mmCIF file of C-alpha atoms and ligand atoms in Angstrom:
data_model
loop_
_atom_site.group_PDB
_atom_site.id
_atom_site.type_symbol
_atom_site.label_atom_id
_atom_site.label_comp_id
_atom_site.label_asym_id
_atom_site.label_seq_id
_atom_site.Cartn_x
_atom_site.Cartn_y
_atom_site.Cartn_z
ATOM 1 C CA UNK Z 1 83.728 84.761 64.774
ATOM 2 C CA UNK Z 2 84.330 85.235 68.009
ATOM 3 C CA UNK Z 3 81.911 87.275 70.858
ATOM 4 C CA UNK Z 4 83.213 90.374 71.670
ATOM 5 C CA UNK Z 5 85.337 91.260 74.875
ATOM 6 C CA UNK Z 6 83.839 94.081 76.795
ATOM 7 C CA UNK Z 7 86.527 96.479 78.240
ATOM 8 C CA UNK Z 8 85.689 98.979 80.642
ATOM 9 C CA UNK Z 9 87.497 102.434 80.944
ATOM 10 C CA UNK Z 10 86.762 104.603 83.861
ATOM 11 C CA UNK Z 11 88.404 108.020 83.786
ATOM 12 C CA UNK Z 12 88.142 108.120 79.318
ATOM 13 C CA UNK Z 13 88.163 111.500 78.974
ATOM 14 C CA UNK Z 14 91.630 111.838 80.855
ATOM 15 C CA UNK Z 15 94.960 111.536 79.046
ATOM 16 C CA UNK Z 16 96.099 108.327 80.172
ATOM 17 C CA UNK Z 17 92.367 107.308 78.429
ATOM 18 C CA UNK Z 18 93.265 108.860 75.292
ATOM 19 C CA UNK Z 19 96.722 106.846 74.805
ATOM 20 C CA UNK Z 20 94.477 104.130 75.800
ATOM 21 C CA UNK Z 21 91.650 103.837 73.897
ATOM 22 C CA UNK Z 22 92.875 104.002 70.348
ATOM 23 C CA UNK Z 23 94.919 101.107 71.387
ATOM 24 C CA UNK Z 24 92.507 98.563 73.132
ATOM 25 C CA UNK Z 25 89.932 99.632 70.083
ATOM 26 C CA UNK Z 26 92.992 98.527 67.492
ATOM 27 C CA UNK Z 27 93.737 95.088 69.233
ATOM 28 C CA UNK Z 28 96.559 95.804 71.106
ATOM 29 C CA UNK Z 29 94.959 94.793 74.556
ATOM 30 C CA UNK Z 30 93.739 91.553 73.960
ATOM 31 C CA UNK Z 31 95.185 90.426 70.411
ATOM 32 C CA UNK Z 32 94.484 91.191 66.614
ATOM 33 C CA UNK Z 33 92.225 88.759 66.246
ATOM 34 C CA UNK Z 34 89.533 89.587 69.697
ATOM 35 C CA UNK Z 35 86.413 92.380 68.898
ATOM 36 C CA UNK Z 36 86.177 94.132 71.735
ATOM 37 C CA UNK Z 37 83.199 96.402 72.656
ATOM 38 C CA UNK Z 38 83.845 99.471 74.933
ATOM 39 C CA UNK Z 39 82.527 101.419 77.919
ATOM 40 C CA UNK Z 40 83.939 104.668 79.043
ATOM 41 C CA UNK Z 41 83.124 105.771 82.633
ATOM 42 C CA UNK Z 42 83.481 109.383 83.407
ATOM 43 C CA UNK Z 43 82.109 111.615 86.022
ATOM 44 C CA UNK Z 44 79.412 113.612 84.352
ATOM 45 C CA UNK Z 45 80.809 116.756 83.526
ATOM 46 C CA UNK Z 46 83.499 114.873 81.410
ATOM 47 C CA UNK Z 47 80.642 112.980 79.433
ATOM 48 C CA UNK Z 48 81.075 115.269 77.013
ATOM 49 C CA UNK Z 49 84.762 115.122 76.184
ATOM 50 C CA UNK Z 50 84.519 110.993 76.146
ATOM 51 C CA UNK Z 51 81.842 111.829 73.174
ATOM 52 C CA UNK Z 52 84.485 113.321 71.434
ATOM 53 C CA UNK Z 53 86.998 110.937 71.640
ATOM 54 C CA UNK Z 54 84.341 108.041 70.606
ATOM 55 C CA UNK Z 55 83.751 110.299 67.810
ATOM 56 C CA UNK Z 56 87.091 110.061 66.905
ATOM 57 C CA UNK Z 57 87.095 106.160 68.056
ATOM 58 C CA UNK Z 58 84.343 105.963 65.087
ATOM 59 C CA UNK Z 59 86.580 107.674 62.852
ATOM 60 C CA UNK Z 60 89.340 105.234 63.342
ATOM 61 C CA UNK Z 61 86.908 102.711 61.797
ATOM 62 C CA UNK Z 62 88.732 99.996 63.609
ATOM 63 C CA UNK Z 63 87.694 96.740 62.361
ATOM 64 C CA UNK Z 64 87.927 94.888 65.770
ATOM 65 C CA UNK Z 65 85.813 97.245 67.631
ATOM 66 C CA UNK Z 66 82.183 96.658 67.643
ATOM 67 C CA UNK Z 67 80.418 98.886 69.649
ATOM 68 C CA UNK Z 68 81.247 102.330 72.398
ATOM 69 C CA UNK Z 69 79.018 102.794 75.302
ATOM 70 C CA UNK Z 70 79.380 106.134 77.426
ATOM 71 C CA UNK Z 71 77.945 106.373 80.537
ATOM 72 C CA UNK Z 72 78.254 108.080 84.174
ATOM 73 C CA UNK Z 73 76.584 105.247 85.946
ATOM 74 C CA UNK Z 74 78.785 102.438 87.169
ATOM 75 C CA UNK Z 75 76.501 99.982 87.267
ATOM 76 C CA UNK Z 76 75.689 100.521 83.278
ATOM 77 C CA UNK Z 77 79.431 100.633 82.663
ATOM 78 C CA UNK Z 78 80.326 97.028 84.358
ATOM 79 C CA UNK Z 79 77.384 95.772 83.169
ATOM 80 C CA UNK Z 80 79.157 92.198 81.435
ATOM 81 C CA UNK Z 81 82.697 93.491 81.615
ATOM 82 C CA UNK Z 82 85.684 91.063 81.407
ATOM 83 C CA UNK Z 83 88.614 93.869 81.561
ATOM 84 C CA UNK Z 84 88.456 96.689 83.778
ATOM 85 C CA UNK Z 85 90.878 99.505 83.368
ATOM 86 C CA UNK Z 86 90.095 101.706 86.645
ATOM 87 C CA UNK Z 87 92.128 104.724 85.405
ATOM 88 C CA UNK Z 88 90.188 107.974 86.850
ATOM 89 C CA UNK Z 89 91.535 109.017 90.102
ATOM 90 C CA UNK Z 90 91.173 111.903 92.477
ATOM 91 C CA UNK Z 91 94.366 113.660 92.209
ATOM 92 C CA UNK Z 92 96.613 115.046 94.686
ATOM 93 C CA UNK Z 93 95.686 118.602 95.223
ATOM 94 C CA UNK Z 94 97.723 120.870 97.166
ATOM 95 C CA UNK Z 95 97.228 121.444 100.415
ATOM 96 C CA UNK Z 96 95.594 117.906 100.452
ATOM 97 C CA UNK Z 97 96.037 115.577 103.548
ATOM 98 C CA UNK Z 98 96.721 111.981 102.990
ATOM 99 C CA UNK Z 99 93.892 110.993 104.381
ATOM 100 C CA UNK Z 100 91.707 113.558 102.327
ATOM 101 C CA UNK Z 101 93.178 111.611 99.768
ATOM 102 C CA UNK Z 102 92.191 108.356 100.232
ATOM 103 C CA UNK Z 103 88.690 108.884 101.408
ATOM 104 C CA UNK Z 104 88.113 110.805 98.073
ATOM 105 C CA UNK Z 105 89.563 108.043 96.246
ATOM 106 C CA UNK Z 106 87.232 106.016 98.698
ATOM 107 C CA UNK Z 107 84.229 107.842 97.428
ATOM 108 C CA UNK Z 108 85.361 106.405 93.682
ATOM 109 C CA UNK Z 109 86.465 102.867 93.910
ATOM 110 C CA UNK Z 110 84.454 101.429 96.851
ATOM 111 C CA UNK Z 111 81.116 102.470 94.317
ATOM 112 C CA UNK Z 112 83.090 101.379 91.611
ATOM 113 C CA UNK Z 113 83.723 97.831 93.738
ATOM 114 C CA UNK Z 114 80.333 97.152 94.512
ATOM 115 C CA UNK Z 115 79.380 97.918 90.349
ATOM 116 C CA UNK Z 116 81.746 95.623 89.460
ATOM 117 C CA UNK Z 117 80.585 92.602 92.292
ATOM 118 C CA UNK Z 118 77.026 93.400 90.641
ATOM 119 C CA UNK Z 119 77.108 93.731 87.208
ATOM 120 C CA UNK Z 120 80.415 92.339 86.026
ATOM 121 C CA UNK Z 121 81.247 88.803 83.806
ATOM 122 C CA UNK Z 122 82.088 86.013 85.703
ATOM 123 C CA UNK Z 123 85.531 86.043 84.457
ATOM 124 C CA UNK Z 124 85.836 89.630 84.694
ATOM 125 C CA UNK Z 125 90.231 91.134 85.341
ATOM 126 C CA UNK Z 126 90.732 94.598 87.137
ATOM 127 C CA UNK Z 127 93.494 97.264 86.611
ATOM 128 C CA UNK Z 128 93.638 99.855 88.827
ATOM 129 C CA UNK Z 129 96.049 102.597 87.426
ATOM 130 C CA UNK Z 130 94.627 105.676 89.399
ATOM 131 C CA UNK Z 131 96.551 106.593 92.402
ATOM 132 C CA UNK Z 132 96.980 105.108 94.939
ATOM 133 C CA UNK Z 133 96.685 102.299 92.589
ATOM 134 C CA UNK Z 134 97.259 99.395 95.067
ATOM 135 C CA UNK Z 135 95.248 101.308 97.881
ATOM 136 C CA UNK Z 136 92.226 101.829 95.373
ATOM 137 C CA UNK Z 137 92.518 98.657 94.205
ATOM 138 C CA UNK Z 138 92.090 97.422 97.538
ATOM 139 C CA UNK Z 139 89.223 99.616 98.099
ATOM 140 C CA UNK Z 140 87.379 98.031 95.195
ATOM 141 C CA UNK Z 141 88.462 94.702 95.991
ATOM 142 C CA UNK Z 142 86.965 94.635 99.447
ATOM 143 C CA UNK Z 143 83.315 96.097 97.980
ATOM 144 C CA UNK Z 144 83.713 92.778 95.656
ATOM 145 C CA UNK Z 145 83.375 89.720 97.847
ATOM 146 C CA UNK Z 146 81.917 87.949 95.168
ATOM 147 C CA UNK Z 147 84.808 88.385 93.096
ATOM 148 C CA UNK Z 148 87.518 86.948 93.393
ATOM 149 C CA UNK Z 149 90.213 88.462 94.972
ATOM 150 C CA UNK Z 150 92.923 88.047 93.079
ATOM 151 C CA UNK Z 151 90.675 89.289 89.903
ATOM 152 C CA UNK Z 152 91.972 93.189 91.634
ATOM 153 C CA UNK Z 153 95.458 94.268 90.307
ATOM 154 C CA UNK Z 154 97.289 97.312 90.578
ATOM 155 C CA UNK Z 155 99.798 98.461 87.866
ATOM 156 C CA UNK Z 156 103.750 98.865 88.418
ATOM 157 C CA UNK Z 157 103.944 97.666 85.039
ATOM 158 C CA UNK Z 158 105.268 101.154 84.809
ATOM 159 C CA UNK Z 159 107.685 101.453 87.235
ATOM 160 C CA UNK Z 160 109.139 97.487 85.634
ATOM 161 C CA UNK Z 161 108.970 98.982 82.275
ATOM 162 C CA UNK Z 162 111.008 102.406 83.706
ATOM 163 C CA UNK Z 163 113.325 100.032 85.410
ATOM 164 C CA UNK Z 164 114.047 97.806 82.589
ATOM 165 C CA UNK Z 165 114.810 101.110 80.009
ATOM 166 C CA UNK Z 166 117.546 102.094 83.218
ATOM 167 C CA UNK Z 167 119.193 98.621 83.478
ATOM 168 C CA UNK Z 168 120.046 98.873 79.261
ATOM 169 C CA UNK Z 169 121.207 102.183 79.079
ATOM 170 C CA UNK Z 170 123.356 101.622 81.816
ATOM 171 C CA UNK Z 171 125.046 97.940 80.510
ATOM 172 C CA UNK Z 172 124.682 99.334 77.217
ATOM 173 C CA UNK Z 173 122.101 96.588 76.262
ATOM 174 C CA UNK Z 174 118.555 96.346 74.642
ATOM 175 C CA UNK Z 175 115.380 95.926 77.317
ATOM 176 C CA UNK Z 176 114.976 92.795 75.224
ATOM 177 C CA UNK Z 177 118.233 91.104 76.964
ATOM 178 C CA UNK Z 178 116.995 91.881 80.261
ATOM 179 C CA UNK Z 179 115.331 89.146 82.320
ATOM 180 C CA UNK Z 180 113.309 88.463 85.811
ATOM 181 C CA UNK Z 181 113.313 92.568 86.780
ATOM 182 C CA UNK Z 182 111.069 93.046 89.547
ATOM 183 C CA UNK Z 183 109.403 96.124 91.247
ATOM 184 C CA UNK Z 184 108.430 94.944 95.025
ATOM 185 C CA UNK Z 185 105.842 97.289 97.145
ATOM 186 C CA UNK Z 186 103.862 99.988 96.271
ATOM 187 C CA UNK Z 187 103.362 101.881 93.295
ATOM 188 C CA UNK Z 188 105.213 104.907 95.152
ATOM 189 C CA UNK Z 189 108.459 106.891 96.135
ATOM 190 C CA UNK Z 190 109.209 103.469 98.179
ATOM 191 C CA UNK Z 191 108.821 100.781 96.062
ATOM 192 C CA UNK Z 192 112.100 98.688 94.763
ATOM 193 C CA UNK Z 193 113.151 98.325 91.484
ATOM 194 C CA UNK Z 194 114.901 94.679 91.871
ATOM 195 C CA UNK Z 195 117.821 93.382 89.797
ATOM 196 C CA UNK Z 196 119.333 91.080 92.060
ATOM 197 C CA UNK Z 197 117.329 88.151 90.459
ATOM 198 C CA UNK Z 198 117.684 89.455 86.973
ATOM 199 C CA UNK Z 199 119.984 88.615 83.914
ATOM 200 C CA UNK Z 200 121.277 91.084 81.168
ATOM 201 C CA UNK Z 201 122.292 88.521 78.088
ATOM 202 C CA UNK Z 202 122.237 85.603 80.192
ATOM 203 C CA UNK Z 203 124.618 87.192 82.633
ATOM 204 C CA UNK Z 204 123.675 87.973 86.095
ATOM 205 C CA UNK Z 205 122.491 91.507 86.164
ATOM 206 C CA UNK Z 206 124.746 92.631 89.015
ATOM 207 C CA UNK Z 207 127.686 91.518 87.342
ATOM 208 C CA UNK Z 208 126.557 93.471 84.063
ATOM 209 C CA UNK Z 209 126.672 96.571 86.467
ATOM 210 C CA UNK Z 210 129.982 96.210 87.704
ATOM 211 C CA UNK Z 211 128.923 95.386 91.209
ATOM 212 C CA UNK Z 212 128.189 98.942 91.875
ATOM 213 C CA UNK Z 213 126.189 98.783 94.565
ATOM 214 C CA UNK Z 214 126.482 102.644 94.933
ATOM 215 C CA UNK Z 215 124.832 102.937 91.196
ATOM 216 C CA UNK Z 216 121.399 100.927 92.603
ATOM 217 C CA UNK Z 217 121.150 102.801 95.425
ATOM 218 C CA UNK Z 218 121.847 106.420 94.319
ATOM 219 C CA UNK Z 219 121.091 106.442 90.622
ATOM 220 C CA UNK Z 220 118.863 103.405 89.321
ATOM 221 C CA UNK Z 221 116.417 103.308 92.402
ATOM 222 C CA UNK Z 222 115.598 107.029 92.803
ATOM 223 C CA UNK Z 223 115.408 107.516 89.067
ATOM 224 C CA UNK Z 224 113.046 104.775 88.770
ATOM 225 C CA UNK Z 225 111.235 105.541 91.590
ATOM 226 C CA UNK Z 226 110.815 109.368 91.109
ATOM 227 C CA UNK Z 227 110.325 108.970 87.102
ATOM 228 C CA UNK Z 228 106.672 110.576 87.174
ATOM 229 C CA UNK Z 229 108.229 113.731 88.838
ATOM 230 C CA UNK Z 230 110.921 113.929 86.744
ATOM 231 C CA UNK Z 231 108.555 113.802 83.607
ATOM 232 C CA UNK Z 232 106.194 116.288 85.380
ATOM 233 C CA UNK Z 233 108.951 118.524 85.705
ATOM 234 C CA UNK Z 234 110.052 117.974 81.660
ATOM 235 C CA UNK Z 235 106.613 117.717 79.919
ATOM 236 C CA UNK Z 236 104.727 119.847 82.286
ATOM 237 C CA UNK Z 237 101.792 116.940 82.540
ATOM 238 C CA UNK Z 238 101.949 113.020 84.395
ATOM 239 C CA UNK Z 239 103.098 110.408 82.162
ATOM 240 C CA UNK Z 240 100.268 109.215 80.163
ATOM 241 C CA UNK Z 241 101.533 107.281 76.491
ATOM 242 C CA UNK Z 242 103.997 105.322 78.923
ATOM 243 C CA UNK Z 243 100.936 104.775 81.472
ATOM 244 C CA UNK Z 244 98.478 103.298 78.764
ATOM 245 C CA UNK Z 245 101.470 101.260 77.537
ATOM 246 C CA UNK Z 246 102.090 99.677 80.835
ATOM 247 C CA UNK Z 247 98.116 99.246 81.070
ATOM 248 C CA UNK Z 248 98.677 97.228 77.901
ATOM 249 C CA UNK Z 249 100.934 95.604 78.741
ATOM 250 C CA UNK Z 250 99.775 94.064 82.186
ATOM 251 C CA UNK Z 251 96.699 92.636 80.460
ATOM 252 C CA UNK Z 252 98.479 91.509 77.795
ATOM 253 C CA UNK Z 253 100.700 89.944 79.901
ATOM 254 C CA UNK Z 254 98.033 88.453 82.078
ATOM 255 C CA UNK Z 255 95.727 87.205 79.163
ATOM 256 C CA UNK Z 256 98.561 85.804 76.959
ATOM 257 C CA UNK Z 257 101.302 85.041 79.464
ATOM 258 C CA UNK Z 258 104.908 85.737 80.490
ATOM 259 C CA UNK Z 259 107.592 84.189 78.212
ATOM 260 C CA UNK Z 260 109.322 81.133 79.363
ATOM 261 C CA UNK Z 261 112.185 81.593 81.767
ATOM 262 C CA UNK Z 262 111.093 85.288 82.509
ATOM 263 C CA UNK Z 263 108.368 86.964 84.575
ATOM 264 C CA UNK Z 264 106.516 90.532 85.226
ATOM 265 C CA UNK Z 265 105.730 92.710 87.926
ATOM 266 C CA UNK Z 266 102.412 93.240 88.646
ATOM 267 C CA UNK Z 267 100.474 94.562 92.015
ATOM 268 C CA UNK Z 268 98.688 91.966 93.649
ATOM 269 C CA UNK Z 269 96.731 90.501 96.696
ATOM 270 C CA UNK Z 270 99.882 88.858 99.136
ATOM 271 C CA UNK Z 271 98.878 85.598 100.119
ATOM 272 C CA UNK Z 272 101.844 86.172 102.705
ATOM 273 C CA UNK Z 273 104.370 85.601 100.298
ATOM 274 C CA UNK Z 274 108.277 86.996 101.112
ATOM 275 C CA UNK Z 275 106.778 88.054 104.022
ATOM 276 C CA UNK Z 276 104.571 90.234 102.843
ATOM 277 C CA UNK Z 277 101.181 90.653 105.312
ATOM 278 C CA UNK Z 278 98.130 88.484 103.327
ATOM 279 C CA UNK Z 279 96.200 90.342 101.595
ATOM 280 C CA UNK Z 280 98.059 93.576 101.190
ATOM 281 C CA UNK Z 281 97.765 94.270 97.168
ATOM 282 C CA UNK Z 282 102.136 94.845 96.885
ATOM 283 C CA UNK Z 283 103.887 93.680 93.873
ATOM 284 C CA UNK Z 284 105.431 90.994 92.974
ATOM 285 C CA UNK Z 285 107.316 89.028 90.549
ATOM 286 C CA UNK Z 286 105.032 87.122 88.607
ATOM 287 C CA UNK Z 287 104.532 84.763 85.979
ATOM 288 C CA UNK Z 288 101.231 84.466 84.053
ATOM 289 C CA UNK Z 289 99.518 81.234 81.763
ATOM 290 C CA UNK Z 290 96.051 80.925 80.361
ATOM 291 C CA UNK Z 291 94.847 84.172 82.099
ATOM 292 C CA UNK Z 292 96.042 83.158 85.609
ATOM 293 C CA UNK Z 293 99.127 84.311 87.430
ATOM 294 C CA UNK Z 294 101.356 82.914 90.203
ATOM 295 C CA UNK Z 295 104.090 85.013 92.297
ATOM 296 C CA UNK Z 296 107.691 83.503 91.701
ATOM 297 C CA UNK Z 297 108.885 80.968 94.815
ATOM 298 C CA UNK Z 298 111.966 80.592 96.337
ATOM 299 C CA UNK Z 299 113.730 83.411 95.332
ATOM 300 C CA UNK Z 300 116.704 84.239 97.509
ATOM 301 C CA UNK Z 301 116.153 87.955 99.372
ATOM 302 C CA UNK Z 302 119.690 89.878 100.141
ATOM 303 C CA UNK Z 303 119.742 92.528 103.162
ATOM 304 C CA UNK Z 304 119.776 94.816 100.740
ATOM 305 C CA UNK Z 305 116.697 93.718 98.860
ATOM 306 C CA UNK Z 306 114.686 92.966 102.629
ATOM 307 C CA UNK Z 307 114.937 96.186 104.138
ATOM 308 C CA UNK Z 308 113.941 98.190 100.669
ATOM 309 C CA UNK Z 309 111.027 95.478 100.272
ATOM 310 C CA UNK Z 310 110.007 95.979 104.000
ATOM 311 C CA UNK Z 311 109.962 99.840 103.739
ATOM 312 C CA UNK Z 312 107.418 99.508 101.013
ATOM 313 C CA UNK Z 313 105.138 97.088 102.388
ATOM 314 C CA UNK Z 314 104.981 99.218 105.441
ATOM 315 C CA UNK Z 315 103.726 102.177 103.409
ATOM 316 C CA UNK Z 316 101.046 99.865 102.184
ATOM 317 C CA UNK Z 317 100.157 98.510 105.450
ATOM 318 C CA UNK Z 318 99.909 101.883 107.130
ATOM 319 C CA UNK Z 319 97.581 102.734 104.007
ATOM 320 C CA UNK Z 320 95.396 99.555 104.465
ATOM 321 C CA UNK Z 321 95.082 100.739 107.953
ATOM 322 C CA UNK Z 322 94.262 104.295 107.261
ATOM 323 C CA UNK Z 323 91.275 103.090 104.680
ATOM 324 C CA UNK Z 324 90.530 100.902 107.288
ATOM 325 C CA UNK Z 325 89.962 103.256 109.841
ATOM 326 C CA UNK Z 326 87.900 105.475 107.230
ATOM 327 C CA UNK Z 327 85.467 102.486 107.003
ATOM 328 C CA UNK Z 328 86.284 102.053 103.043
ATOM 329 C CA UNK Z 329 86.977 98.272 103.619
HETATM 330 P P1 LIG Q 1 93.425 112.977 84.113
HETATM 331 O O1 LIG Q 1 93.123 113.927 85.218
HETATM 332 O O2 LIG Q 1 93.863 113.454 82.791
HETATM 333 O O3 LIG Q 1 92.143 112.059 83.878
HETATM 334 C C1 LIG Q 1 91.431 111.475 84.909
HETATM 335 C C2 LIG Q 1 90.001 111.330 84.442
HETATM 336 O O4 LIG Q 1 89.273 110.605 85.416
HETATM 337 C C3 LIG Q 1 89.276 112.680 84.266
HETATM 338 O O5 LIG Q 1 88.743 112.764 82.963
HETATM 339 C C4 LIG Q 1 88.195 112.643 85.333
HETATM 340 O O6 LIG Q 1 87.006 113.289 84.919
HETATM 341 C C5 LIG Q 1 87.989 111.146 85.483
HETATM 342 N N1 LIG Q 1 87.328 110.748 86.728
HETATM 343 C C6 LIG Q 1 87.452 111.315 87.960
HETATM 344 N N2 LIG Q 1 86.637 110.688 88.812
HETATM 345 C C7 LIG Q 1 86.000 109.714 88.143
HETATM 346 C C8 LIG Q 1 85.026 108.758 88.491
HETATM 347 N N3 LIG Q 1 84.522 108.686 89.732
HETATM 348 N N4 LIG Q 1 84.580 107.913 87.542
HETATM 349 C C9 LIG Q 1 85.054 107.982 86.287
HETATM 350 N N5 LIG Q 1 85.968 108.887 85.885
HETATM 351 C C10 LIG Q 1 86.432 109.737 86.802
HETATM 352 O O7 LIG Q 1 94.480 111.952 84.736
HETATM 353 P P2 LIG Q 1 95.451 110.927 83.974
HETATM 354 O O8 LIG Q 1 96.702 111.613 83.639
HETATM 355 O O9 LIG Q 1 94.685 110.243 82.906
HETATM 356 O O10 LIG Q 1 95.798 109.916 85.164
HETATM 357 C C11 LIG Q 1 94.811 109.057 85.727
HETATM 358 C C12 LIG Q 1 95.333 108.402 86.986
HETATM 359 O O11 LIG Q 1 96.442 107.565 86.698
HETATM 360 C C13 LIG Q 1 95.820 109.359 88.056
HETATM 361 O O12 LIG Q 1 95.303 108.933 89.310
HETATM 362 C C14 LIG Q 1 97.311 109.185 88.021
HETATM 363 O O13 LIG Q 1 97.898 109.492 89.283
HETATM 364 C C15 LIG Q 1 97.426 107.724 87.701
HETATM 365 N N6 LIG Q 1 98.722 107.248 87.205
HETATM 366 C C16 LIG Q 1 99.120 106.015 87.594
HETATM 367 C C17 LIG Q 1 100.290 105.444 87.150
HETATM 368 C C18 LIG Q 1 100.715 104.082 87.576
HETATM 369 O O14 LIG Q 1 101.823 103.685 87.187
HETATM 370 N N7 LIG Q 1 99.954 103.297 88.336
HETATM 371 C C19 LIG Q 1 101.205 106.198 86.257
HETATM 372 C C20 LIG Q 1 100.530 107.296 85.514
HETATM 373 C C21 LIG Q 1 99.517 108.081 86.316
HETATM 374 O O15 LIG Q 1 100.191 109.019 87.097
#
């Protein structure tokens, strides 16, 4: 049998945690066929509420999971973790500068860091889904210099899985004939849904649009990249089944890797790739093998796709420097 695979939750008593949990606990994280063992990390007024849902976690009498610690300490709840899923965020409150906003987001993932630099398994993979996912995950990342870097991921899987659903409806095709989408940037209002590299039955996805160039740039960008309002605005709460899917699925994707002749979007540290400034955490078309991943080379930019690309990183630079100039890396 094999050891158990500790996963680490932070924010577990939120509703992205509780389309999360039931799933990682039933093998849909890491395979049918991996125990896992989990820790839930909330703040401690929350403790209480992640009891419940272990108690219902208990009740689901999974057979792969094999054990539920709950804890507000971060240094008990990275203690020997190989996946991190850094999902509790400060929220946007009104009224709230941006800077507020990151150096209360500080004050969660730079501890959170340094927990995970002391306590965590040598082979240890970080998600950061709170927002600003890439910026947090950059905060952690820097309180981890005995990690390495590119162990610190931030999710778009989202905003890829969002764009994919878009490029079928509109070519009246299944998401399972799309190929090589790609969300560049932050996971923001700026980042760019990318289909000048993808295919839509083996046909080049551009073509499969009509060449309407209009259609990306008033309809399938905006929709993609102002989805969470939109189901704000319809369900009266932030997407959170769709989140913990796309949480799935980027460490799914990561452990088991990307299909042959295809790849997956996923937010991590630039090694100055397409231009975009080292060590920024952006994202980027990947493809993934034996727990590893590599950005995708050589791709050919358009004018189009630069200026939308640039736009984003520049939101994520101005962010770095903003944390930077907080002192929270
Ligand atoms: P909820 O407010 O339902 O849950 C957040 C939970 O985090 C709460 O239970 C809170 O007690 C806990 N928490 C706060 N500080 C903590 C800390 N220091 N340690 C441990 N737990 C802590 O939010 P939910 O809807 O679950 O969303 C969580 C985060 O995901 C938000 O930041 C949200 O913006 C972000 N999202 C990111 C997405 C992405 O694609 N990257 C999409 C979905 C979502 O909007």
């Amino acid at each position: 049998t094999r050891t158990p695979v500790n996963v680490t939750v932070t924010g577990a008593a939120g509703q992205i945690g509780y389309a999360l949990l039931f799933r990682i606990a039933s093998g849909q994280l890491l395979g049918a066929d991996v125990p896992v063992k989990l820790r839930l990390l909330e703040i401690t007024p929350a403790l209480k509420a992640a009891e419940g849902t272990a108690m219902e976690l208990d009740d689901c009498a999974f057979p792969l999971l094999q054990g539920i610690d709950i804890t507000d300490d971060p240094n008990v709840a990275f203690d020997g973790t190989n996946v991190g899923l850094l999902v509790g965020a400060r929220p946007r409150t009104k009224g709230m500068e941006r800077g507020d906003l990151l150096e209360a987001n500080g004050g969660i993932f730079k501890p959170q860091g340094k927990a995970i630099n002391d306590n965590a398994a040598d082979d240890v993979k970080i998600l950061v889904v709170g927002n600003p996912a890439n910026t947090n995950a950059l905060i952690a990342q820097a309180a981890a210099p005995d990690v390495p870097a590119e162990r610190f991921t931030a999710m778009t899987r989202l905003d890829h899985n969002r764009a994919l659903t878009q490029l079928a409806k509109k070519t009246g095709s299944t998401v399972a004939d799309i190929k090589r989408l790609t969300i560049w940037g932050n996971h923001s209002a700026t980042q760019y849904p990318d289909i000048f590299q993808a295919s839509v039955a083996g046909k080049p996805a551009f073509d499969a649009i009509g060449g309407d160039e209009k259609w990306l740039s008033d309809e399938f960008i905006p929709t993609v990249a102002k989805r969470g309002a939109a189901i704000i605005e319809a369900r009266g709460a932030s997407s959170a089944a769709s989140a913990a899917n796309a949480a799935i699925d980027h460490v799914h994707t990561w452990v088991n890797g990307t299909a042959e002749g295809d790849w997956t979007s996923m937010g991590i540290p630039s090694d100055g790739s397409y231009g975009v400034p080292e060590g920024l955490i952006s994202s980027f078309p990947v493809t993934t093998k034996n727990g590893t991943y590599e950005i995708v080379q050589g791709l050919e930019i358009s004018e189009f796709s630069r200026a939308r690309i640039d736009a984003s990183v520049a939101e994520l630079a101005e962010e770095r420097e903003a944390v930077r100039a907080l002192g929270l890396i």
